[in-house]
Amino acid sequence: MSDTTTLTPPVSQTSPETSTAFQPGDVGEYLRRTVRHHGPVLALYGVLKLIGFSVFMYLLDSDGGFRTRNPRFGGGAHAWDVLATWDGWWYQQIAAHGYHPALVQVPGATGLITLEGNSAAFFPLYPATMRLVSDATGLGLYGSGMLVSVVASFAAALGIYAVTARFGGRRAGLAAAGLWAVWPGSGMEWSAYSESLYIALAVWACHAVMTDRWLTAGVLTFAAGLNRPTAVALIAALTVAALQTLHRRRENLAGPWVAMAIAPLGLIGYLLWVGNEMGNLAGYFKLQSGAWAHSFDYGKHTVDVFSSVAVGRFDYLSAFPFEDTIGVAVVLLAALLIPLLIRLRPPAVLTVYTLLTLALVLGSQQIFGNVSRYLLPCFPLFIPLAVKLRTLQLPVLCLLLGITAVASGSYAGYVLFEAGVP
């Protein structure tokens, strides 16, 4: 079944007067059709995630190392507390206290880290949503952050299904939603991190471009730009697709122009605000480089990691052997899937978005072990693999994904949070 099927209320055929009237049974019929269409997608994703998440929590509890760590850096009283540490701690601080952008020198520091960490390095949409949900539900910031991430992860699963089904039908869409649940880095989907919200926005923005809903695409991309800096790849992809549409149709279409105008405002607006508050328009980038050693180095660090891991050395910057080995495997897997994706002749928005996201991640100096997390937004890479998996019988597909889900509790969850620094 194609994702383009429109779920509309049934129309009465008894008379012209009743043909457009809204009938009491229409809502029930609409809901039944919606559940039949989307229920299996949500169920498959939810079950697979629950399997992986349970294994992740079991491994954390069995190891017990989190009990002796700082609650800010991977520790806590319970296994699930780990999910809101590291970046999750910063998001909670923003939600509770707002921003105070500043570039503060570490006294006497001369190495890579010369600036104190500041919350301005973290984009505002996720903590703002966390605060809004907390105020509305009383869950508290931790519970609200988890709720936002979990709900967004299901929204992303539906979007990945919808995009993939356009290439290989309903079975391929289901396979892609399942892959989203078990992909390397998928442990971030159910945590107090911004990945799930960003990917939900990105996938539905791409879907909106593919279905000519330009205003929707522009608004979603605007929101994505308020959530993560790598939204620059999404902005560029939307722009290329819009220009391509204008050239192909040779019409005076307002939609693509409006989308191109709206899309970059969230990202640019936040960067300019931070720069203005710091008294330095490049303040955000100085903070990333000076406080977290994150900078664009055109792939020099990535090459260093690959050349070192290939000979069994782990003496490069921010080395985490287990996590880095998985990261290398993820990059190689992506390299194998790119030609298969291009062979399917996807719309420009998917191709540009994927290639630019890869370039931004692999061209940066950062903790390489997190590459499986940073490449999680490359959902179009699921498409060629899902198209191949659609030939399997549904029970076989579910068994295969289920076994992978068990393993994902380790490689996609435990390794990121405990064997490295997420």
Short mmCIF file of C-alpha atoms in Angstrom, two decimals:
data_model
loop_
_atom_site.label_atom_id
_atom_site.label_comp_id
_atom_site.label_asym_id
_atom_site.label_seq_id
_atom_site.Cartn_x
_atom_site.Cartn_y
_atom_site.Cartn_z
CA MET A 1 0.00 0.00 0.00
CA SER A 2 1.41 3.40 -0.94
CA ASP A 3 1.83 6.07 1.69
CA THR A 4 0.05 8.44 -0.66
CA THR A 5 -3.29 6.79 0.04
CA THR A 6 -5.61 9.46 1.42
CA LEU A 7 -7.64 8.42 4.40
CA THR A 8 -10.90 10.28 3.72
CA PRO A 9 -14.31 9.71 5.26
CA PRO A 10 -16.67 7.59 3.14
CA VAL A 11 -19.08 9.50 0.95
CA SER A 12 -22.76 8.63 0.98
CA GLN A 13 -24.20 7.71 -2.43
CA THR A 14 -27.89 8.09 -1.55
CA SER A 15 -28.45 11.64 -2.78
CA PRO A 16 -26.58 14.74 -3.90
CA GLU A 17 -27.53 16.49 -0.68
CA THR A 18 -25.93 13.82 1.51
CA SER A 19 -22.86 13.21 -0.65
CA THR A 20 -20.80 15.90 1.09
CA ALA A 21 -22.47 15.78 4.50
CA PHE A 22 -20.42 14.61 7.47
CA GLN A 23 -21.91 11.41 8.89
CA PRO A 24 -21.63 10.24 12.52
CA GLY A 25 -19.96 7.00 11.46
CA ASP A 26 -17.27 8.77 9.48
CA VAL A 27 -15.01 9.37 12.48
CA GLY A 28 -15.12 5.71 13.50
CA GLU A 29 -14.38 4.56 9.97
CA TYR A 30 -11.51 7.02 9.65
CA LEU A 31 -10.00 5.82 12.92
CA ARG A 32 -10.36 2.16 11.93
CA ARG A 33 -8.63 2.76 8.60
CA THR A 34 -5.89 4.77 10.29
CA VAL A 35 -5.24 2.01 12.83
CA ARG A 36 -5.19 -0.65 10.09
CA HIS A 37 -2.73 1.40 8.05
CA HIS A 38 -0.39 2.76 10.74
CA GLY A 39 -0.93 0.34 13.63
CA PRO A 40 1.46 -2.35 12.34
CA VAL A 41 4.20 0.25 11.81
CA LEU A 42 3.89 1.59 15.34
CA ALA A 43 3.59 -1.90 16.82
CA LEU A 44 6.65 -3.23 15.01
CA TYR A 45 8.77 -0.23 15.95
CA GLY A 46 7.53 -0.19 19.54
CA VAL A 47 8.15 -3.90 20.16
CA LEU A 48 11.63 -3.79 18.65
CA LYS A 49 12.56 -0.70 20.65
CA LEU A 50 11.19 -2.22 23.84
CA ILE A 51 13.33 -5.33 23.29
CA GLY A 52 16.50 -3.33 22.73
CA PHE A 53 15.73 -0.91 25.54
CA SER A 54 15.12 -3.75 28.01
CA VAL A 55 18.43 -5.38 27.11
CA PHE A 56 20.15 -2.00 27.46
CA MET A 57 18.70 -1.47 30.94
CA TYR A 58 19.61 -5.05 31.92
CA LEU A 59 23.21 -4.55 30.84
CA LEU A 60 23.44 -1.26 32.72
CA ASP A 61 22.04 -2.79 35.89
CA SER A 62 24.24 -5.90 35.63
CA ASP A 63 27.39 -3.85 35.16
CA GLY A 64 26.45 -1.43 37.93
CA GLY A 65 29.20 1.05 37.06
CA PHE A 66 26.72 3.91 36.85
CA ARG A 67 26.18 3.73 40.63
CA THR A 68 29.68 5.06 41.29
CA ARG A 69 29.71 7.76 38.64
CA ASN A 70 28.81 11.41 38.81
CA PRO A 71 25.09 11.84 38.02
CA ARG A 72 26.12 14.40 35.42
CA PHE A 73 28.55 12.05 33.66
CA GLY A 74 26.80 8.73 33.14
CA GLY A 75 25.80 8.01 36.74
CA GLY A 76 22.68 7.89 38.87
CA ALA A 77 20.75 5.96 41.47
CA HIS A 78 18.92 3.85 38.88
CA ALA A 79 19.86 2.48 35.46
CA TRP A 80 17.36 4.73 33.70
CA ASP A 81 18.97 7.84 35.23
CA VAL A 82 21.84 7.34 32.78
CA LEU A 83 19.51 8.31 29.93
CA ALA A 84 19.45 11.94 31.10
CA THR A 85 23.17 12.39 31.75
CA TRP A 86 25.89 13.97 29.57
CA ASP A 87 24.03 16.13 27.00
CA GLY A 88 20.77 15.27 28.75
CA TRP A 89 22.02 17.15 31.82
CA TRP A 90 22.59 20.26 29.74
CA TYR A 91 19.12 20.08 28.19
CA GLN A 92 17.57 19.89 31.65
CA GLN A 93 19.61 22.89 32.79
CA ILE A 94 18.36 24.91 29.81
CA ALA A 95 14.76 23.85 30.44
CA ALA A 96 15.05 24.84 34.09
CA HIS A 97 17.16 27.99 33.93
CA GLY A 98 17.29 29.19 30.33
CA TYR A 99 20.43 30.41 28.53
CA HIS A 100 23.31 32.60 29.68
CA PRO A 101 25.61 32.66 26.63
CA ALA A 102 29.25 33.47 27.40
CA LEU A 103 32.79 32.69 26.33
CA VAL A 104 34.64 32.13 29.61
CA GLN A 105 38.33 31.24 29.54
CA VAL A 106 39.55 28.36 31.69
CA PRO A 107 42.33 29.88 33.84
CA GLY A 108 45.74 28.82 32.56
CA ALA A 109 44.35 26.44 29.92
CA THR A 110 46.52 26.02 26.81
CA GLY A 111 45.36 22.71 25.27
CA LEU A 112 42.30 21.84 23.20
CA ILE A 113 39.87 22.82 25.95
CA THR A 114 40.34 26.50 26.74
CA LEU A 115 36.74 27.58 27.41
CA GLU A 116 34.22 26.61 30.06
CA GLY A 117 31.23 24.63 28.81
CA ASN A 118 28.13 26.73 28.26
CA SER A 119 24.54 25.75 27.53
CA ALA A 120 24.49 27.93 24.39
CA ALA A 121 26.16 25.02 22.56
CA PHE A 122 22.80 23.18 22.72
CA PHE A 123 19.96 24.29 20.46
CA PRO A 124 16.68 25.44 22.05
CA LEU A 125 13.77 23.49 20.53
CA TYR A 126 14.16 20.26 22.51
CA PRO A 127 14.61 21.85 25.96
CA ALA A 128 11.78 24.30 25.20
CA THR A 129 9.51 21.38 24.32
CA MET A 130 10.66 19.58 27.44
CA ARG A 131 9.76 22.60 29.59
CA LEU A 132 6.37 23.01 27.88
CA VAL A 133 5.43 19.37 28.44
CA SER A 134 6.63 19.54 32.05
CA ASP A 135 4.49 22.60 32.76
CA ALA A 136 1.48 20.99 31.09
CA THR A 137 1.74 17.53 32.67
CA GLY A 138 3.70 17.96 35.91
CA LEU A 139 5.97 15.09 34.91
CA GLY A 140 9.15 16.93 35.73
CA LEU A 141 11.93 17.70 33.29
CA TYR A 142 13.35 14.18 33.11
CA GLY A 143 9.99 12.52 32.49
CA SER A 144 8.95 15.22 30.04
CA GLY A 145 12.17 14.92 28.08
CA MET A 146 11.73 11.17 27.82
CA LEU A 147 8.10 11.58 26.76
CA VAL A 148 9.05 14.03 24.00
CA SER A 149 11.78 11.72 22.73
CA VAL A 150 9.64 8.58 22.77
CA VAL A 151 6.67 10.23 21.03
CA ALA A 152 8.99 11.84 18.47
CA SER A 153 10.64 8.47 17.81
CA PHE A 154 7.25 6.98 16.87
CA ALA A 155 6.53 9.99 14.65
CA ALA A 156 9.91 9.45 12.97
CA ALA A 157 9.09 5.76 12.46
CA LEU A 158 5.85 6.69 10.67
CA GLY A 159 7.73 9.18 8.50
CA ILE A 160 10.44 6.68 7.60
CA TYR A 161 7.71 4.19 6.71
CA ALA A 162 5.93 6.77 4.54
CA VAL A 163 9.07 7.79 2.64
CA THR A 164 10.30 4.23 2.09
CA ALA A 165 6.89 2.90 1.03
CA ARG A 166 7.08 5.22 -1.99
CA PHE A 167 10.03 3.16 -3.23
CA GLY A 168 9.17 -0.39 -2.28
CA GLY A 169 5.60 -0.52 -0.99
CA ARG A 170 4.19 -1.30 2.43
CA ARG A 171 6.51 -4.22 3.25
CA ALA A 172 9.61 -2.10 2.55
CA GLY A 173 8.17 0.69 4.70
CA LEU A 174 7.69 -1.71 7.59
CA ALA A 175 11.26 -2.98 7.21
CA ALA A 176 12.59 0.59 7.25
CA ALA A 177 10.65 1.43 10.42
CA GLY A 178 12.12 -1.70 11.98
CA LEU A 179 15.63 -0.71 10.94
CA TRP A 180 15.11 2.69 12.60
CA ALA A 181 14.52 0.79 15.86
CA VAL A 182 17.73 -1.26 15.72
CA TRP A 183 20.18 0.92 13.77
CA PRO A 184 23.57 1.71 15.35
CA GLY A 185 23.00 4.76 17.49
CA SER A 186 19.32 3.96 18.02
CA GLY A 187 19.89 3.87 21.78
CA MET A 188 19.58 7.67 21.65
CA GLU A 189 15.97 7.47 20.47
CA TRP A 190 14.61 6.78 23.95
CA SER A 191 16.78 9.14 25.99
CA ALA A 192 16.81 12.78 27.05
CA TYR A 193 18.59 13.74 23.84
CA SER A 194 17.35 15.74 20.85
CA GLU A 195 17.94 13.11 18.13
CA SER A 196 14.40 11.70 17.89
CA LEU A 197 12.79 15.13 17.66
CA TYR A 198 15.24 16.28 15.00
CA ILE A 199 14.84 13.16 12.87
CA ALA A 200 11.04 13.29 13.11
CA LEU A 201 11.15 16.86 11.80
CA ALA A 202 13.70 16.01 9.10
CA VAL A 203 11.92 12.95 7.73
CA TRP A 204 8.53 14.66 7.54
CA ALA A 205 10.14 17.73 5.96
CA CYS A 206 11.60 15.48 3.26
CA HIS A 207 8.24 13.77 2.82
CA ALA A 208 6.54 17.17 2.48
CA VAL A 209 9.00 18.15 -0.26
CA MET A 210 8.36 14.85 -2.04
CA THR A 211 4.60 15.50 -1.97
CA ASP A 212 4.80 19.20 -2.97
CA ARG A 213 3.67 20.55 0.41
CA TRP A 214 6.19 23.35 0.42
CA LEU A 215 4.89 25.45 3.28
CA THR A 216 4.86 22.39 5.54
CA ALA A 217 8.40 21.52 4.43
CA GLY A 218 9.61 25.05 5.14
CA VAL A 219 8.07 25.19 8.62
CA LEU A 220 9.41 21.76 9.60
CA THR A 221 12.89 22.65 8.35
CA PHE A 222 12.71 25.94 10.26
CA ALA A 223 11.92 23.94 13.43
CA ALA A 224 14.70 21.43 12.71
CA GLY A 225 17.12 24.37 12.51
CA LEU A 226 16.18 25.27 16.07
CA ASN A 227 16.99 21.74 17.18
CA ARG A 228 20.40 20.73 15.77
CA PRO A 229 23.15 22.51 13.79
CA THR A 230 23.33 19.69 11.22
CA ALA A 231 19.98 20.99 9.98
CA VAL A 232 22.14 22.92 7.51
CA ALA A 233 22.09 19.70 5.44
CA LEU A 234 18.29 19.65 5.48
CA ILE A 235 18.13 23.35 4.56
CA ALA A 236 20.45 22.78 1.62
CA ALA A 237 18.49 19.73 0.48
CA LEU A 238 15.20 21.63 0.56
CA THR A 239 16.78 24.51 -1.38
CA VAL A 240 18.13 22.22 -4.11
CA ALA A 241 14.77 20.45 -4.41
CA ALA A 242 12.89 23.77 -4.57
CA LEU A 243 15.18 25.18 -7.27
CA GLN A 244 14.88 21.94 -9.21
CA THR A 245 11.08 22.17 -9.03
CA LEU A 246 11.07 25.79 -10.20
CA HIS A 247 13.36 24.94 -13.12
CA ARG A 248 11.45 21.82 -14.14
CA ARG A 249 7.97 23.34 -14.07
CA ARG A 250 8.98 26.79 -15.31
CA GLU A 251 6.03 28.28 -13.49
CA ASN A 252 5.80 31.15 -11.05
CA LEU A 253 5.22 28.90 -8.03
CA ALA A 254 5.07 30.62 -4.64
CA GLY A 255 5.45 27.47 -2.50
CA PRO A 256 9.11 26.66 -3.20
CA TRP A 257 10.11 30.32 -2.78
CA VAL A 258 8.32 30.58 0.56
CA ALA A 259 9.89 27.31 1.76
CA MET A 260 13.39 28.49 0.83
CA ALA A 261 12.80 31.76 2.67
CA ILE A 262 11.47 30.15 5.86
CA ALA A 263 13.75 27.10 6.10
CA PRO A 264 17.04 28.68 7.28
CA LEU A 265 15.56 31.21 9.70
CA GLY A 266 15.57 28.94 12.77
CA LEU A 267 19.24 27.95 12.44
CA ILE A 268 20.49 31.38 11.43
CA GLY A 269 18.37 33.15 14.01
CA TYR A 270 19.71 31.07 16.91
CA LEU A 271 23.35 31.40 15.80
CA LEU A 272 22.99 35.18 15.45
CA TRP A 273 21.29 35.47 18.84
CA VAL A 274 24.06 33.49 20.54
CA GLY A 275 26.72 35.53 18.76
CA ASN A 276 25.06 38.79 19.75
CA GLU A 277 24.76 37.72 23.40
CA MET A 278 28.43 36.71 23.46
CA GLY A 279 29.59 39.84 21.68
CA ASN A 280 31.09 37.70 18.93
CA LEU A 281 29.07 36.65 15.87
CA ALA A 282 31.16 33.47 15.61
CA GLY A 283 30.62 32.80 19.31
CA TYR A 284 28.76 29.51 18.84
CA PHE A 285 31.59 28.02 16.80
CA LYS A 286 34.25 29.33 19.19
CA LEU A 287 32.37 27.69 22.07
CA GLN A 288 32.11 24.36 20.26
CA SER A 289 35.81 24.40 19.44
CA GLY A 290 37.12 25.76 22.74
CA ALA A 291 34.83 23.91 25.17
CA TRP A 292 34.15 20.61 23.36
CA ALA A 293 36.99 20.38 20.79
CA HIS A 294 34.38 20.16 18.00
CA SER A 295 35.40 21.80 14.73
CA PHE A 296 35.26 21.18 10.99
CA ASP A 297 38.68 19.84 9.94
CA TYR A 298 37.76 18.50 6.47
CA GLY A 299 38.01 14.89 7.62
CA LYS A 300 41.52 14.93 9.08
CA HIS A 301 40.41 13.38 12.39
CA THR A 302 38.29 10.74 10.64
CA VAL A 303 41.26 9.69 8.51
CA ASP A 304 43.41 9.52 11.65
CA VAL A 305 40.87 7.26 13.35
CA PHE A 306 40.54 4.91 10.37
CA SER A 307 44.30 4.63 9.83
CA SER A 308 44.81 3.95 13.55
CA VAL A 309 41.99 1.44 14.08
CA ALA A 310 43.07 -0.45 10.94
CA VAL A 311 46.37 -1.35 12.65
CA GLY A 312 44.96 -1.80 16.14
CA ARG A 313 46.09 1.53 17.58
CA PHE A 314 43.94 3.71 19.81
CA ASP A 315 46.26 6.61 20.58
CA TYR A 316 44.38 9.37 18.75
CA LEU A 317 42.21 12.15 20.20
CA SER A 318 39.30 10.94 22.39
CA ALA A 319 39.83 7.25 21.71
CA PHE A 320 37.22 4.75 22.98
CA PRO A 321 38.18 1.38 21.42
CA PHE A 322 34.84 -0.46 21.62
CA GLU A 323 32.77 2.55 20.63
CA ASP A 324 35.19 3.60 17.86
CA THR A 325 35.25 0.13 16.30
CA ILE A 326 31.47 0.22 16.02
CA GLY A 327 31.73 3.73 14.57
CA VAL A 328 34.14 2.53 11.87
CA ALA A 329 31.74 -0.31 11.00
CA VAL A 330 28.84 2.17 10.72
CA VAL A 331 30.79 4.42 8.34
CA LEU A 332 31.74 1.44 6.17
CA LEU A 333 28.10 0.30 6.14
CA ALA A 334 27.03 3.78 5.06
CA ALA A 335 29.62 3.72 2.27
CA LEU A 336 28.18 0.42 1.02
CA LEU A 337 24.59 1.68 1.12
CA ILE A 338 25.13 5.02 -0.65
CA PRO A 339 25.56 3.51 -4.16
CA LEU A 340 22.49 1.32 -3.57
CA LEU A 341 20.48 4.38 -2.55
CA ILE A 342 21.58 6.37 -5.61
CA ARG A 343 20.72 3.40 -7.84
CA LEU A 344 17.08 3.78 -6.73
CA ARG A 345 17.11 7.34 -8.16
CA PRO A 346 15.68 9.01 -5.04
CA PRO A 347 14.44 12.61 -5.15
CA ALA A 348 17.16 15.23 -4.82
CA VAL A 349 16.01 16.16 -1.32
CA LEU A 350 16.94 12.70 0.01
CA THR A 351 20.24 12.45 -1.86
CA VAL A 352 21.50 15.91 -0.92
CA TYR A 353 20.34 15.58 2.69
CA THR A 354 22.11 12.22 3.13
CA LEU A 355 25.38 13.14 1.44
CA LEU A 356 25.68 16.49 3.23
CA THR A 357 24.90 14.95 6.62
CA LEU A 358 27.63 12.39 6.02
CA ALA A 359 30.07 15.11 4.93
CA LEU A 360 29.33 17.26 7.98
CA VAL A 361 29.79 14.35 10.39
CA LEU A 362 32.87 12.77 8.83
CA GLY A 363 34.47 16.14 8.11
CA SER A 364 34.45 17.18 11.77
CA GLN A 365 36.83 16.72 14.66
CA GLN A 366 34.80 15.25 17.51
CA ILE A 367 34.51 12.13 19.66
CA PHE A 368 34.54 9.63 16.79
CA GLY A 369 32.76 6.93 18.76
CA ASN A 370 29.62 9.07 18.58
CA VAL A 371 29.54 8.79 14.79
CA SER A 372 26.84 6.11 15.03
CA ARG A 373 24.71 8.65 16.88
CA TYR A 374 25.55 11.52 14.53
CA LEU A 375 24.73 9.43 11.46
CA LEU A 376 21.37 8.29 12.86
CA PRO A 377 19.64 11.14 10.94
CA CYS A 378 20.74 9.52 7.64
CA PHE A 379 17.44 7.62 7.45
CA PRO A 380 17.49 7.43 3.60
CA LEU A 381 20.24 4.81 3.98
CA PHE A 382 17.54 2.50 5.36
CA ILE A 383 15.69 2.59 2.02
CA PRO A 384 17.85 0.28 -0.17
CA LEU A 385 18.25 -2.24 2.65
CA ALA A 386 14.53 -2.15 3.37
CA VAL A 387 13.70 -2.68 -0.30
CA LYS A 388 15.85 -5.82 -0.21
CA LEU A 389 14.28 -7.03 3.04
CA ARG A 390 10.73 -6.69 1.67
CA THR A 391 11.19 -10.02 -0.16
CA LEU A 392 11.25 -11.84 3.17
CA GLN A 393 8.07 -13.29 4.62
CA LEU A 394 6.73 -11.14 7.44
CA PRO A 395 7.47 -13.72 10.21
CA VAL A 396 11.04 -14.09 8.94
CA LEU A 397 11.48 -10.32 8.76
CA CYS A 398 10.18 -9.90 12.31
CA LEU A 399 12.46 -12.68 13.60
CA LEU A 400 15.50 -11.16 11.92
CA LEU A 401 14.75 -7.69 13.26
CA GLY A 402 13.94 -9.13 16.69
CA ILE A 403 17.33 -10.82 16.98
CA THR A 404 18.99 -7.59 15.86
CA ALA A 405 16.97 -5.69 18.47
CA VAL A 406 18.39 -7.91 21.23
CA ALA A 407 21.92 -7.18 20.01
CA SER A 408 21.13 -3.45 19.70
CA GLY A 409 20.78 -3.24 23.47
CA SER A 410 24.56 -3.57 23.53
CA TYR A 411 25.95 -1.94 20.37
CA ALA A 412 23.33 0.82 20.05
CA GLY A 413 22.72 1.52 23.73
CA TYR A 414 25.22 0.27 26.29
CA VAL A 415 28.32 0.96 24.21
CA LEU A 416 27.31 4.58 23.56
CA PHE A 417 26.40 5.45 27.13
CA GLU A 418 28.86 3.35 29.14
CA ALA A 419 31.79 2.33 26.90
CA GLY A 420 32.12 5.86 25.53
CA VAL A 421 30.84 9.40 25.94
CA PRO A 422 27.53 10.00 24.11
#
